[in-house]
Short mmCIF file of C-alpha atoms in Angstrom, two decimals:
data_model
loop_
_atom_site.label_atom_id
_atom_site.label_comp_id
_atom_site.label_asym_id
_atom_site.label_seq_id
_atom_site.Cartn_x
_atom_site.Cartn_y
_atom_site.Cartn_z
CA MET A 1 16.97 14.24 -35.85
CA THR A 2 17.32 15.93 -32.46
CA HIS A 3 18.46 13.99 -29.40
CA THR A 4 17.66 15.13 -25.86
CA PRO A 5 20.84 14.99 -23.80
CA THR A 6 20.88 13.19 -20.48
CA THR A 7 22.48 15.38 -17.83
CA SER A 8 23.89 14.69 -14.40
CA SER A 9 24.96 17.04 -11.61
CA THR A 10 26.33 14.32 -9.33
CA ALA A 11 29.15 12.89 -11.46
CA PRO A 12 32.59 13.60 -9.89
CA ARG A 13 34.70 16.03 -11.85
CA PRO A 14 38.46 16.38 -11.34
CA THR A 15 39.48 20.03 -11.17
CA ARG A 16 42.76 19.77 -13.06
CA PRO A 17 42.73 16.90 -15.53
CA ASP A 18 45.76 15.79 -17.47
CA PRO A 19 45.55 16.01 -21.27
CA LYS A 20 44.48 12.36 -21.55
CA ILE A 21 41.30 13.07 -19.57
CA ALA A 22 40.54 16.14 -21.67
CA HIS A 23 41.13 14.26 -24.94
CA SER A 24 39.03 11.31 -23.78
CA TRP A 25 36.20 13.71 -22.93
CA LEU A 26 36.37 15.47 -26.31
CA HIS A 27 36.38 12.10 -28.07
CA THR A 28 32.83 11.50 -26.75
CA ALA A 29 31.47 14.25 -29.04
CA ARG A 30 28.33 13.15 -30.86
CA PHE A 31 25.78 14.89 -33.02
CA LEU A 32 22.96 16.51 -31.08
CA THR A 33 20.99 18.69 -33.50
CA THR A 34 21.23 21.18 -36.34
CA ALA A 35 19.38 24.48 -36.51
CA PRO A 36 18.93 26.69 -39.60
CA GLN A 37 17.61 29.49 -37.36
CA LEU A 38 18.15 30.52 -33.74
CA GLU A 39 14.59 29.64 -32.77
CA HIS A 40 15.28 26.03 -33.74
CA LEU A 41 18.07 25.68 -31.16
CA PRO A 42 17.02 23.75 -28.04
CA ALA A 43 17.12 25.66 -24.77
CA LEU A 44 19.88 24.04 -22.71
CA ASP A 45 21.36 24.65 -19.26
CA LEU A 46 24.63 22.95 -20.18
CA PRO A 47 27.87 24.88 -20.78
CA GLU A 48 28.17 25.61 -24.51
CA ILE A 49 31.42 26.34 -26.36
CA ALA A 50 31.02 27.94 -29.79
CA PHE A 51 33.50 27.59 -32.66
CA VAL A 52 33.41 30.50 -35.10
CA GLY A 53 35.61 31.82 -37.88
CA ARG A 54 35.97 32.81 -41.48
CA SER A 55 35.44 30.22 -44.17
CA ASN A 56 38.72 28.42 -44.96
CA ALA A 57 40.10 29.12 -41.46
CA GLY A 58 40.20 25.39 -40.75
CA LYS A 59 37.26 25.26 -38.34
CA SER A 60 35.89 21.84 -39.30
CA THR A 61 39.37 20.33 -39.42
CA SER A 62 40.20 21.70 -35.97
CA ILE A 63 36.98 20.36 -34.44
CA ASN A 64 37.53 16.95 -35.99
CA THR A 65 41.14 16.89 -34.78
CA LEU A 66 40.23 17.89 -31.23
CA THR A 67 37.48 15.26 -31.04
CA GLN A 68 39.59 12.62 -32.85
CA GLN A 69 36.78 12.07 -35.34
CA LYS A 70 37.24 12.38 -39.08
CA ARG A 71 33.82 13.71 -40.06
CA LEU A 72 32.09 15.02 -36.95
CA ALA A 73 32.15 18.57 -38.31
CA PHE A 74 31.34 18.62 -42.00
CA ALA A 75 33.43 20.81 -44.29
CA SER A 76 31.41 21.86 -47.34
CA LYS A 77 33.09 21.55 -50.73
CA THR A 78 31.90 25.11 -51.32
CA PRO A 79 33.19 27.26 -48.43
CA GLY A 80 30.55 29.46 -46.88
CA ARG A 81 27.62 27.33 -48.09
CA THR A 82 27.04 25.55 -44.77
CA GLN A 83 24.45 27.77 -43.09
CA SER A 84 23.25 25.95 -40.00
CA ILE A 85 24.34 25.87 -36.38
CA ASN A 86 25.35 22.32 -35.48
CA LEU A 87 25.42 21.18 -31.85
CA PHE A 88 27.46 18.25 -30.54
CA ALA A 89 26.99 16.70 -27.10
CA LEU A 90 29.98 15.91 -24.87
CA GLY A 91 30.14 13.56 -21.90
CA LYS A 92 31.10 10.03 -20.99
CA GLN A 93 28.74 7.05 -20.69
CA GLY A 94 26.00 8.92 -22.53
CA VAL A 95 25.73 11.61 -19.85
CA THR A 96 26.00 15.03 -21.45
CA ASP A 97 27.90 17.66 -19.46
CA ALA A 98 28.67 20.20 -22.20
CA VAL A 99 27.90 21.10 -25.81
CA LEU A 100 30.03 22.22 -28.75
CA ALA A 101 28.41 24.60 -31.23
CA ASP A 102 29.77 24.76 -34.78
CA LEU A 103 28.68 28.05 -36.33
CA PRO A 104 28.73 28.70 -40.09
CA GLY A 105 31.89 30.12 -41.61
CA TYR A 106 31.63 33.76 -42.63
CA GLY A 107 33.18 36.14 -45.09
CA TYR A 108 33.49 33.92 -48.14
CA ALA A 109 33.33 36.07 -51.28
CA ALA A 110 31.23 33.70 -53.41
CA VAL A 111 28.29 33.71 -50.99
CA PRO A 112 25.52 36.17 -52.00
CA LYS A 113 25.51 39.41 -50.04
CA GLU A 114 22.02 38.76 -48.67
CA ALA A 115 23.13 35.40 -47.24
CA LYS A 116 26.21 37.01 -45.69
CA LEU A 117 24.17 39.69 -43.98
CA ARG A 118 21.59 37.20 -42.74
CA TRP A 119 24.19 34.96 -41.17
CA GLN A 120 26.07 37.89 -39.67
CA ARG A 121 22.82 38.82 -37.91
CA VAL A 122 22.17 35.21 -36.85
CA MET A 123 25.65 34.81 -35.38
CA ALA A 124 25.54 38.18 -33.66
CA ASN A 125 22.20 37.31 -32.09
CA TYR A 126 23.48 33.90 -31.03
CA LEU A 127 26.59 35.37 -29.40
CA VAL A 128 24.58 38.03 -27.59
CA THR A 129 21.55 36.03 -26.50
CA ARG A 130 22.57 32.38 -26.04
CA GLU A 131 22.23 32.12 -22.26
CA ASN A 132 24.28 28.97 -21.70
CA LEU A 133 27.21 30.13 -23.85
CA ARG A 134 30.33 29.62 -21.74
CA ALA A 135 33.17 30.20 -24.22
CA VAL A 136 33.93 31.22 -27.81
CA VAL A 137 36.75 29.81 -29.94
CA LEU A 138 37.60 32.13 -32.83
CA LEU A 139 39.63 30.37 -35.51
CA CYS A 140 42.00 32.45 -37.60
CA ASP A 141 44.57 31.75 -40.32
CA PRO A 142 47.70 33.42 -38.87
CA ARG A 143 48.98 34.21 -42.37
CA LEU A 144 46.02 36.58 -42.76
CA GLY A 145 45.64 37.71 -39.15
CA LEU A 146 42.40 38.91 -37.60
CA THR A 147 40.24 40.52 -40.26
CA GLU A 148 37.65 43.28 -39.85
CA LEU A 149 34.94 40.61 -39.53
CA ASP A 150 36.92 38.83 -36.80
CA GLU A 151 37.43 42.08 -34.92
CA ALA A 152 33.73 42.90 -35.28
CA LEU A 153 32.91 39.54 -33.72
CA LEU A 154 35.23 40.25 -30.79
CA GLU A 155 33.47 43.58 -30.28
CA ILE A 156 30.11 41.81 -30.23
CA ILE A 157 31.16 39.48 -27.42
CA ARG A 158 33.16 42.06 -25.45
CA PRO A 159 30.31 42.92 -23.03
CA ARG A 160 29.83 39.23 -22.29
CA VAL A 161 33.59 38.73 -21.88
CA GLU A 162 33.53 41.45 -19.24
CA ASP A 163 30.81 39.39 -17.50
CA GLY A 164 32.91 36.22 -17.56
CA LEU A 165 32.57 34.71 -21.04
CA LYS A 166 35.80 32.93 -22.00
CA PHE A 167 37.30 33.21 -25.45
CA LEU A 168 40.22 31.77 -27.36
CA VAL A 169 41.80 32.94 -30.59
CA LEU A 170 43.04 29.77 -32.26
CA LEU A 171 45.72 30.40 -34.88
CA THR A 172 45.25 27.43 -37.18
CA LYS A 173 47.58 26.05 -39.85
CA ALA A 174 50.58 26.97 -37.69
CA ASP A 175 52.66 24.34 -39.49
CA LYS A 176 52.78 26.70 -42.49
CA LEU A 177 54.79 29.25 -40.47
CA ASN A 178 58.44 29.22 -39.48
CA ARG A 179 59.35 29.98 -35.88
CA ALA A 180 59.84 33.71 -36.39
CA GLU A 181 56.55 34.03 -38.28
CA ALA A 182 54.71 32.01 -35.63
CA ASN A 183 56.06 34.16 -32.78
CA LYS A 184 55.12 37.34 -34.64
CA ALA A 185 51.59 36.08 -35.38
CA LEU A 186 51.16 35.05 -31.75
CA SER A 187 52.31 38.45 -30.43
CA ILE A 188 50.01 40.38 -32.77
CA ALA A 189 47.01 38.17 -31.99
CA LYS A 190 47.55 38.60 -28.23
CA LEU A 191 47.39 42.36 -28.65
CA GLN A 192 44.25 42.13 -30.76
CA ALA A 193 42.56 39.59 -28.49
CA GLY A 194 42.38 42.08 -25.64
CA GLY A 195 42.81 39.63 -22.78
CA GLY A 196 41.55 36.45 -24.41
CA GLU A 197 43.60 33.30 -24.71
CA VAL A 198 45.66 32.83 -27.90
CA ARG A 199 47.15 29.54 -29.07
CA LEU A 200 49.02 28.30 -32.15
CA PHE A 201 47.38 25.18 -33.55
CA SER A 202 48.17 22.69 -36.28
CA ALA A 203 45.88 19.78 -37.07
CA LEU A 204 48.59 18.29 -39.28
CA LYS A 205 51.39 18.42 -36.69
CA LYS A 206 49.07 18.13 -33.65
CA GLN A 207 50.58 21.38 -32.34
CA GLY A 208 48.70 22.94 -29.43
CA LEU A 209 46.37 19.97 -29.12
CA ASP A 210 46.96 19.29 -25.42
CA GLU A 211 46.73 22.96 -24.44
CA VAL A 212 43.48 23.56 -26.28
CA ALA A 213 41.88 20.34 -25.03
CA LEU A 214 42.67 21.31 -21.43
CA LEU A 215 41.30 24.82 -21.92
CA LEU A 216 38.02 23.49 -23.29
CA TRP A 217 37.69 20.92 -20.51
CA ASN A 218 38.36 23.48 -17.80
CA TRP A 219 35.96 26.03 -19.28
CA ALA A 220 33.19 23.46 -19.57
CA HIS A 221 33.57 22.25 -15.99
CA GLU A 222 34.43 25.31 -13.94
CA ALA A 223 31.69 27.17 -12.10
CA PRO A 224 30.18 30.06 -14.11
CA ALA A 225 31.13 33.60 -13.16
CA ALA A 226 28.84 35.33 -10.69
CA PRO A 227 26.54 37.99 -12.20
CA PRO A 228 27.44 41.64 -11.50
CA ALA A 229 25.99 43.19 -8.35
CA ALA A 230 22.62 44.85 -8.86
CA ASP A 231 23.68 48.09 -7.16
CA GLU A 232 26.43 48.72 -9.71
CA GLY A 233 23.85 49.92 -12.17
CA ALA A 234 22.66 48.02 -15.19
CA ASP A 235 23.08 49.23 -18.73
CA ASP A 236 20.16 48.15 -20.89
CA SER A 237 21.72 49.41 -24.11
CA ASP A 238 23.19 45.99 -24.94
CA SER A 239 19.72 44.54 -25.31
CA ASP A 240 19.30 46.50 -28.53
CA ASP A 241 22.14 44.49 -30.09
CA ALA A 242 20.11 41.32 -29.85
CA GLN A 243 17.38 42.71 -32.06
CA ARG A 244 17.52 41.98 -35.78
#
């Protein structure tokens, strides 16, 4: 069932919240809709933050930890089988001011090749064409590092990053690393992220929770970047990427 979010442009918004405000905001997350195809997604003018990553990267666990809800994001017993985009509304007192998008995990070996290719196209199209997309959170197991699929995803969003799209590489399961391993993984990911934010995160130890919550709150509530000036010359080649 799809719920139409109630929006408000008059609610006061503090510019620099403390972690408690950010956590309280994330805790309001509630199911909005699910879409098996892009055309089933509702057109929204609210800031949208997408969570993406390989299957088994801890995406569902991280979303549930950030929102302080045990089963908001559903983790399939068979990794890679969940093939819908799930949207969750955020905002206090029933007033929606942002949306979280949980995209299907990718790269799991047991999923048929045809399904893999289809969802790679769906995610690429979403990342290129979703107009209200404000930020992307790429979840990665630091013991494996960024894979070819992760790097391909970063290449897909690079033109939008240059136009102001925010992105965060979230190194999950950080509790499984010692300090030296964590520092090494962080340094490597910062080089690979090419200017994006990188954070160590552990749902078990609650590591990085405050930092990530504040990032998400700020990204959802700051003014969007201004579009590039028209006289700088537009490159229409990117529009081809949105075609299947």
